Amino acid sequence: MNARTRTTLIATALVLGIAAGPATAASPAAAQAPAASHRDTGSLDTAALKAAIADAGRPGADATAALVRVGGTEGTWRGSTGVHDIETNRPADPGARFRAGSVTKVFTAAVVLQLAGEGRVDLNRPVRGYLPDLIPAAYDKVTVRQLLNHTSGIPSVGSGGDGLDYWYAHRLESRDAADVVREATAQKPDFAPGTKQHYDNIGYTVAGLLIERVTGESFAQQLSRRILRPLHLADTSVTGAATTIRGRHNHGYQVFTAPDGSSQLRDVSVWGEGDTFAAGDLISTTADLERFTRALFTGHVVRGPLLKEMFTLPDASVRDMKTGKRASYSAGLTTLRMGGRDVWGKTGGRWGYTTLIGGAVSPTGELTRTLVYSVNSTDAKGTDMNRTAQRLMIAAFGTPDAS
């Protein structure tokens, strides 16, 4: 395997032309809707997929709903279970819209790469060349590519409070993206650009502003023009200043600690953008995200050699700043070995909602398996992966390979 590239998938992509702590609260007794599926075909383990989401909406579960779509040449499966809300216990709407969180980064990376393909952005050029009034001299070596693969060294922005109660109290607030960048770049770099990897939102906040500067249009306009309209993703949009999810959606809930120490579920469906912008502001559906995933992996979003950027890791010498392990994020995506194959994708977490898009391609160039889910997790943004989401990934792709 090449030091920078998962060669099998890259070769395939070029031929084509082208990834929360366990909940401890008992949720109110809910009338769970049975998992529904159709078109069970191929080599899919549909029993495992159904079992993965079977608990959603039940008392004590870590999710109130789960919507799933599995596709690819190995078979197709659709499933939904849980409740629309815990007050009425109506069955979850399988076509509901939800907050996709950091899955937004895949869309943002794709727009930047399209601009690179048009010669309007140079991935090797320092970002300061595009945003000289925003990026200070201390960060004059940071390139566009380093924004996308989280190796820029630009530090995280302090929240002013780390707890869920703090975030809930400020849930309706939003911050100007340029102000977020100014706060971040006023600090010392975490490391020299390109030497380490630190996954965070800041690089994609800068990338969104770069898109706006280069094109003269808003991030939302460019996203619509370049991806949403061409792919007919009619249920996907940028939240912007809105604090509600427009249209049909299942409510999101989060476990809170009550003053007496007990746990309680609180509706967190209404929430502002905060400082997520181009790093996490998307609302979508599983149908739209499945279509996007399929189009992305088969070269209908980013084309030719530039698609390679999305399936190329930094040099093997680049290590994660926190864990010391090899860097695992590319431009927009991340990778994991599961069931003996490379799975590429992206997770997203917003309070009450956990999302994933992912896929695997065979050595012969077939998009063998895709997985898209929205899990209304009650432990979103926890330190560990939501159990329902974890079971879904294993059911779809197999157990993680030993590292």
Coordinates of C-alpha atoms in Angstrom, one line a residue:
M1 CA 0.0 0.0 0.0
N2 CA 1.4 3.4 -1.0
A3 CA 2.4 5.6 2.0
R4 CA -0.2 8.2 1.2
T5 CA -2.9 6.3 -0.6
R6 CA -5.2 3.3 -0.1
T7 CA -4.2 2.2 -3.6
T8 CA -7.0 -0.2 -4.3
L9 CA -9.7 2.3 -3.8
I10 CA -7.8 5.1 -5.5
A11 CA -7.2 3.0 -8.6
T12 CA -10.8 2.1 -8.6
A13 CA -11.9 5.7 -8.3
L14 CA -9.8 6.9 -11.2
V15 CA -11.1 4.1 -13.4
L16 CA -14.6 5.2 -12.5
G17 CA -13.6 8.7 -13.7
I18 CA -13.8 9.8 -11.6
A19 CA -16.8 7.4 9.8
A20 CA -21.2 9.1 22.3
G21 CA -21.0 7.7 25.4
P22 CA -23.6 5.1 26.4
A23 CA -26.9 6.6 27.6
T24 CA -27.6 5.9 31.2
A25 CA -31.1 7.4 31.3
A26 CA -34.2 5.4 30.8
S27 CA -36.3 7.0 28.2
P28 CA -40.1 7.2 28.7
A29 CA -41.9 4.1 27.8
A30 CA -42.4 4.3 24.0
A31 CA -44.5 2.3 21.6
Q32 CA -41.8 1.2 19.3
A33 CA -42.6 0.8 15.7
P34 CA -41.2 -2.4 14.2
A35 CA -38.3 -2.1 11.9
A36 CA -39.5 -1.9 8.3
S37 CA -37.5 -3.0 5.3
H38 CA -37.8 -3.8 1.7
R39 CA -35.8 -5.1 -1.3
D40 CA -33.7 -7.5 0.9
T41 CA -31.3 -8.8 -1.7
G42 CA -27.8 -10.1 -2.2
S43 CA -25.3 -10.9 0.6
L44 CA -26.6 -8.4 3.2
D45 CA -27.1 -9.7 6.7
T46 CA -30.5 -8.2 7.0
A47 CA -31.1 -10.0 10.3
A48 CA -28.1 -8.2 11.8
L49 CA -29.3 -4.9 10.4
K50 CA -32.8 -5.3 11.8
A51 CA -31.3 -6.3 15.2
A52 CA -29.0 -3.3 15.2
I53 CA -31.9 -0.8 15.3
A54 CA -34.4 -3.0 17.2
D55 CA -34.1 -1.2 20.5
A56 CA -34.5 2.3 19.2
G57 CA -37.5 4.0 20.9
R58 CA -37.7 1.5 23.7
P59 CA -37.3 2.5 27.4
G60 CA -33.6 2.8 28.3
A61 CA -32.4 2.8 24.7
D62 CA -29.7 5.1 23.5
A63 CA -31.8 6.2 20.5
T64 CA -35.4 7.3 20.1
A65 CA -35.4 6.5 16.3
A66 CA -33.2 5.1 13.6
L67 CA -33.4 5.5 9.8
V68 CA -31.1 3.4 7.6
R69 CA -30.4 2.8 4.0
V70 CA -27.9 0.2 2.7
G71 CA -27.1 -0.1 -1.0
G72 CA -24.5 -1.2 -3.5
T73 CA -24.0 -4.2 -5.7
E74 CA -24.2 -6.7 -2.8
G75 CA -27.8 -5.8 -2.0
T76 CA -30.2 -3.1 -0.8
W77 CA -32.0 -2.7 2.5
R78 CA -34.1 0.1 4.0
G79 CA -35.1 0.2 7.7
S80 CA -36.7 2.5 10.2
T81 CA -37.8 2.1 13.8
G82 CA -38.5 4.1 16.9
V83 CA -40.7 7.1 17.4
H84 CA -41.4 10.5 15.9
D85 CA -41.5 11.9 19.4
I86 CA -41.8 10.6 22.9
E87 CA -45.0 12.5 23.7
T88 CA -47.2 10.9 21.1
N89 CA -45.1 7.7 20.4
R90 CA -46.0 7.9 16.7
P91 CA -43.8 5.8 14.5
A92 CA -40.7 7.4 13.2
D93 CA -41.0 9.0 9.8
P94 CA -38.5 7.2 7.5
G95 CA -38.3 10.2 5.2
A96 CA -37.7 12.7 8.0
R97 CA -35.1 15.5 7.7
F98 CA -32.3 15.7 10.4
R99 CA -29.2 17.6 11.3
A100 CA -26.3 15.9 9.5
G101 CA -23.5 17.6 11.5
S102 CA -20.0 17.0 10.2
V103 CA -21.2 15.1 7.2
T104 CA -21.3 18.7 5.9
K105 CA -17.6 18.6 5.6
V106 CA -17.8 16.1 2.8
F107 CA -19.9 18.6 0.8
T108 CA -17.6 21.5 1.6
A109 CA -14.5 19.6 0.6
A110 CA -16.2 18.6 -2.7
V111 CA -17.0 22.2 -3.5
V112 CA -13.4 23.3 -2.9
L113 CA -12.1 20.4 -5.0
Q114 CA -14.5 21.4 -7.8
L115 CA -13.1 24.9 -7.7
A116 CA -9.6 23.4 -7.8
G117 CA -10.6 21.5 -10.9
E118 CA -11.7 24.8 -12.5
G119 CA -8.3 26.4 -11.7
R120 CA -9.9 28.9 -9.3
V121 CA -8.3 27.3 -6.2
D122 CA -4.8 25.9 -5.9
L123 CA -4.6 23.2 -3.1
N124 CA -0.9 23.9 -2.6
R125 CA -1.4 27.7 -2.3
P126 CA -1.3 29.3 1.2
V127 CA -4.8 30.1 2.4
R128 CA -3.6 33.6 3.2
G129 CA -3.3 34.3 -0.5
Y130 CA -7.1 34.0 -0.7
L131 CA -8.0 35.6 2.6
P132 CA -5.2 38.0 3.4
D133 CA -7.4 40.2 5.6
L134 CA -8.5 37.3 7.7
I135 CA -5.5 34.9 8.0
P136 CA -2.6 36.5 9.9
A137 CA 1.1 36.1 9.1
A138 CA 1.5 33.4 11.8
Y139 CA -0.5 31.1 9.6
D140 CA 1.0 32.1 6.2
K141 CA 2.3 28.6 5.5
V142 CA -1.1 26.9 5.8
T143 CA -2.3 25.6 2.5
V144 CA -5.8 24.8 1.2
R145 CA -5.1 21.1 1.2
Q146 CA -4.1 21.3 4.9
L147 CA -7.4 22.9 5.8
L148 CA -9.2 20.0 4.2
N149 CA -7.2 17.2 5.8
H150 CA -7.0 18.7 9.2
T151 CA -3.2 19.3 9.2
S152 CA -3.3 23.1 9.3
G153 CA -2.3 23.5 13.0
I154 CA -5.0 26.2 13.5
P155 CA -6.2 25.6 17.0
S156 CA -9.8 25.0 18.2
V157 CA -11.9 27.8 19.3
G158 CA -12.8 27.9 23.0
S159 CA -16.5 27.5 23.8
G160 CA -16.5 29.4 27.2
G161 CA -18.0 26.3 28.7
D162 CA -17.7 22.6 28.0
G163 CA -20.8 21.1 29.5
L164 CA -24.0 20.2 27.8
D165 CA -25.9 22.6 30.1
Y166 CA -23.8 25.5 28.8
W167 CA -24.5 24.5 25.2
Y168 CA -28.2 24.1 25.8
A169 CA -28.4 27.6 27.4
H170 CA -26.8 29.1 24.3
R171 CA -28.5 26.8 21.8
L172 CA -30.2 29.6 19.9
E173 CA -27.1 31.6 19.3
S174 CA -24.9 31.8 16.2
R175 CA -21.5 33.2 15.6
D176 CA -20.1 35.0 12.5
A177 CA -17.7 32.6 10.8
A178 CA -15.1 35.3 10.3
D179 CA -15.1 36.1 14.0
V180 CA -14.6 32.4 14.8
V181 CA -11.5 32.3 12.5
R182 CA -10.1 35.5 14.0
E183 CA -10.4 34.1 17.5
A184 CA -8.7 30.9 16.5
T185 CA -5.9 32.5 14.6
A186 CA -5.2 34.9 17.4
Q187 CA -3.8 31.9 19.3
K188 CA -0.5 30.1 18.7
P189 CA -0.6 27.3 16.2
D190 CA -1.0 23.8 17.7
F191 CA 1.8 22.6 15.4
A192 CA 3.6 23.4 12.2
P193 CA 1.4 23.0 9.2
G194 CA 1.5 19.5 7.7
T195 CA 3.3 17.9 10.6
K196 CA 0.4 16.5 12.6
Q197 CA -3.4 16.0 12.2
H198 CA -6.1 17.4 14.5
Y199 CA -9.7 16.9 13.5
D200 CA -11.8 19.9 14.2
N201 CA -14.3 22.4 12.6
I202 CA -11.9 25.3 12.2
G203 CA -10.3 24.3 8.9
Y204 CA -13.8 23.9 7.3
T205 CA -14.9 27.2 8.7
V206 CA -12.0 28.8 6.8
A207 CA -12.8 26.7 3.8
G208 CA -16.3 27.9 3.7
L209 CA -15.1 31.5 3.8
L210 CA -12.6 30.7 1.0
I211 CA -15.4 29.4 -1.1
E212 CA -17.3 32.7 -0.6
R213 CA -14.3 34.8 -1.4
V214 CA -13.4 33.0 -4.5
T215 CA -16.9 32.8 -6.0
G216 CA -18.5 36.0 -4.7
E217 CA -21.5 33.9 -3.5
S218 CA -22.5 32.5 -0.2
F219 CA -21.6 29.0 0.9
A220 CA -25.2 28.0 0.7
Q221 CA -25.6 29.3 -2.8
Q222 CA -22.5 27.5 -4.0
L223 CA -23.5 24.3 -2.4
S224 CA -26.9 24.5 -4.0
R225 CA -25.5 25.4 -7.4
R226 CA -22.8 22.8 -7.5
I227 CA -24.2 19.8 -5.6
L228 CA -27.8 20.0 -4.4
R229 CA -29.5 21.0 -7.6
P230 CA -27.5 18.9 -10.0
L231 CA -28.1 15.8 -7.8
H232 CA -31.7 16.7 -7.1
L233 CA -31.2 16.7 -3.4
A234 CA -34.4 18.6 -2.7
D235 CA -34.5 17.8 1.0
T236 CA -31.0 19.0 1.8
S237 CA -30.2 22.5 2.8
V238 CA -28.0 24.8 5.0
T239 CA -29.6 25.8 8.3
G240 CA -28.3 29.4 8.3
A241 CA -30.0 31.5 10.9
A242 CA -32.9 29.1 11.4
T243 CA -33.1 27.2 14.7
T244 CA -35.8 24.7 13.6
I245 CA -35.7 21.8 11.1
R246 CA -37.9 22.9 8.3
G247 CA -40.4 20.2 7.1
R248 CA -41.0 16.7 8.4
H249 CA -38.5 15.5 11.1
N250 CA -38.3 13.2 14.0
H251 CA -37.6 14.9 17.3
G252 CA -34.1 14.7 18.8
Y253 CA -33.5 14.1 22.5
Q254 CA -30.5 14.3 24.7
V255 CA -29.8 12.9 28.2
F256 CA -29.4 15.6 30.8
T257 CA -28.5 15.3 34.5
A258 CA -31.3 16.7 36.7
P259 CA -30.5 18.7 39.8
D260 CA -31.2 15.6 42.0
G261 CA -28.7 13.6 40.0
S262 CA -31.2 11.6 38.0
S263 CA -31.2 11.4 34.2
Q264 CA -33.8 12.9 32.0
L265 CA -34.5 13.3 28.3
R266 CA -34.9 16.8 26.9
D267 CA -36.1 17.7 23.5
V268 CA -33.2 19.3 21.6
S269 CA -34.8 19.5 18.1
V270 CA -34.7 23.4 18.2
W271 CA -31.0 24.4 18.0
G272 CA -29.1 27.2 16.3
E273 CA -26.2 26.9 14.0
G274 CA -23.7 28.0 16.6
D275 CA -20.3 28.2 15.0
T276 CA -20.6 25.2 12.7
F277 CA -21.1 27.0 9.3
A278 CA -19.5 25.0 6.5
A279 CA -18.2 22.4 9.0
G280 CA -21.6 21.1 10.2
D281 CA -24.6 23.1 9.2
L282 CA -26.4 20.7 6.8
I283 CA -29.9 19.3 7.2
S284 CA -30.7 16.3 5.0
T285 CA -32.5 12.9 4.6
T286 CA -31.1 9.4 4.3
A287 CA -32.4 9.3 0.7
D288 CA -30.6 12.4 -0.2
L289 CA -27.4 11.4 1.5
E290 CA -27.5 8.0 -0.1
R291 CA -27.8 9.6 -3.5
F292 CA -24.9 11.9 -2.7
T293 CA -22.7 9.1 -1.4
R294 CA -23.3 7.0 -4.6
A295 CA -22.6 10.0 -6.8
L296 CA -19.4 11.0 -4.9
F297 CA -17.9 7.5 -4.9
T298 CA -18.6 7.0 -8.7
G299 CA -17.1 10.3 -9.7
H300 CA -20.2 12.4 -10.4
V301 CA -19.4 15.1 -7.8
V302 CA -15.6 15.4 -7.9
R303 CA -14.0 14.1 -11.1
G304 CA -10.7 12.7 -12.2
P305 CA -7.5 13.1 -10.2
L306 CA -9.0 15.5 -7.7
L307 CA -11.3 12.8 -6.4
K308 CA -8.1 11.1 -5.3
E309 CA -7.7 13.8 -2.6
M310 CA -10.8 12.5 -0.9
F311 CA -9.3 9.0 -0.7
T312 CA -5.7 10.0 0.1
L313 CA -4.3 10.2 3.6
P314 CA -1.5 12.5 4.6
D315 CA 2.0 11.0 4.6
A316 CA 2.5 8.1 7.0
S317 CA 4.8 10.3 9.2
V318 CA 1.8 12.5 10.0
R319 CA 0.3 11.4 13.3
D320 CA -2.8 12.4 15.2
M321 CA -2.1 15.2 17.7
K322 CA -4.0 13.5 20.5
T323 CA -3.6 9.8 20.0
G324 CA -0.2 9.6 18.2
K325 CA -1.7 7.1 15.7
R326 CA -1.4 7.6 12.0
A327 CA -3.5 10.3 10.5
S328 CA -6.9 8.8 9.3
Y329 CA -8.6 11.8 7.7
S330 CA -8.4 12.8 4.1
A331 CA -10.0 15.8 2.4
G332 CA -13.6 15.4 3.7
L333 CA -13.5 11.7 4.6
T334 CA -12.0 9.3 7.0
T335 CA -11.1 5.6 6.6
L336 CA -11.4 2.4 8.7
R337 CA -10.7 -1.3 7.9
M338 CA -13.8 -3.3 8.5
G339 CA -14.6 -6.8 7.4
G340 CA -11.3 -7.0 5.5
R341 CA -11.9 -4.0 3.3
D342 CA -11.3 -0.2 3.4
V343 CA -14.4 1.7 4.3
W344 CA -14.4 5.4 3.6
G345 CA -17.0 7.8 5.0
K346 CA -17.9 10.5 7.5
T347 CA -19.9 10.7 10.7
G348 CA -21.7 13.7 12.0
G349 CA -23.1 14.6 15.4
R350 CA -25.5 17.3 16.5
W351 CA -27.3 17.3 19.8
G352 CA -30.0 14.6 19.4
Y353 CA -28.8 13.4 16.0
T354 CA -26.0 11.1 14.8
T355 CA -25.4 10.6 11.1
L356 CA -23.1 8.6 8.9
I357 CA -22.4 8.2 5.2
G358 CA -19.9 5.5 4.1
G359 CA -19.0 3.1 1.3
A360 CA -16.6 0.4 0.1
V361 CA -15.4 -0.3 -3.4
S362 CA -14.2 -3.7 -4.7
P363 CA -10.9 -4.1 -6.6
T364 CA -12.9 -4.5 -9.8
G365 CA -14.4 -1.0 -9.4
E366 CA -17.9 -1.9 -8.0
L367 CA -19.4 0.2 -5.3
T368 CA -20.2 -2.9 -3.3
R369 CA -21.7 -1.4 -0.1
T370 CA -23.0 1.9 1.0
L371 CA -24.4 2.8 4.4
V372 CA -26.3 5.9 5.4
Y373 CA -28.0 6.3 8.7
S374 CA -29.6 8.9 11.0
V375 CA -29.8 7.8 14.6
N376 CA -31.7 10.0 17.0
S377 CA -29.1 9.3 19.6
T378 CA -29.7 10.5 23.2
D379 CA -25.9 10.6 23.8
A380 CA -24.7 12.5 20.8
K381 CA -21.3 14.1 21.0
G382 CA -20.3 11.6 23.8
T383 CA -16.8 10.3 24.2
D384 CA -17.7 6.9 22.9
M385 CA -19.7 5.9 19.8
N386 CA -23.4 5.5 20.1
R387 CA -24.2 1.8 20.5
T388 CA -27.0 1.7 18.0
A389 CA -24.8 3.4 15.4
Q390 CA -21.9 1.1 16.2
R391 CA -24.1 -2.0 15.7
L392 CA -25.2 -0.6 12.3
M393 CA -21.7 -0.1 11.1
I394 CA -20.7 -3.7 12.1
A395 CA -23.9 -5.2 10.6
A396 CA -23.2 -3.4 7.3
F397 CA -19.4 -3.7 6.9
G398 CA -18.2 -6.3 9.4
T399 CA -16.2 -6.0 12.5
P400 CA -13.2 -3.6 12.6
D401 CA -9.9 -5.2 11.6
A402 CA -7.2 -5.4 14.2
S403 CA -4.9 -2.4 13.8

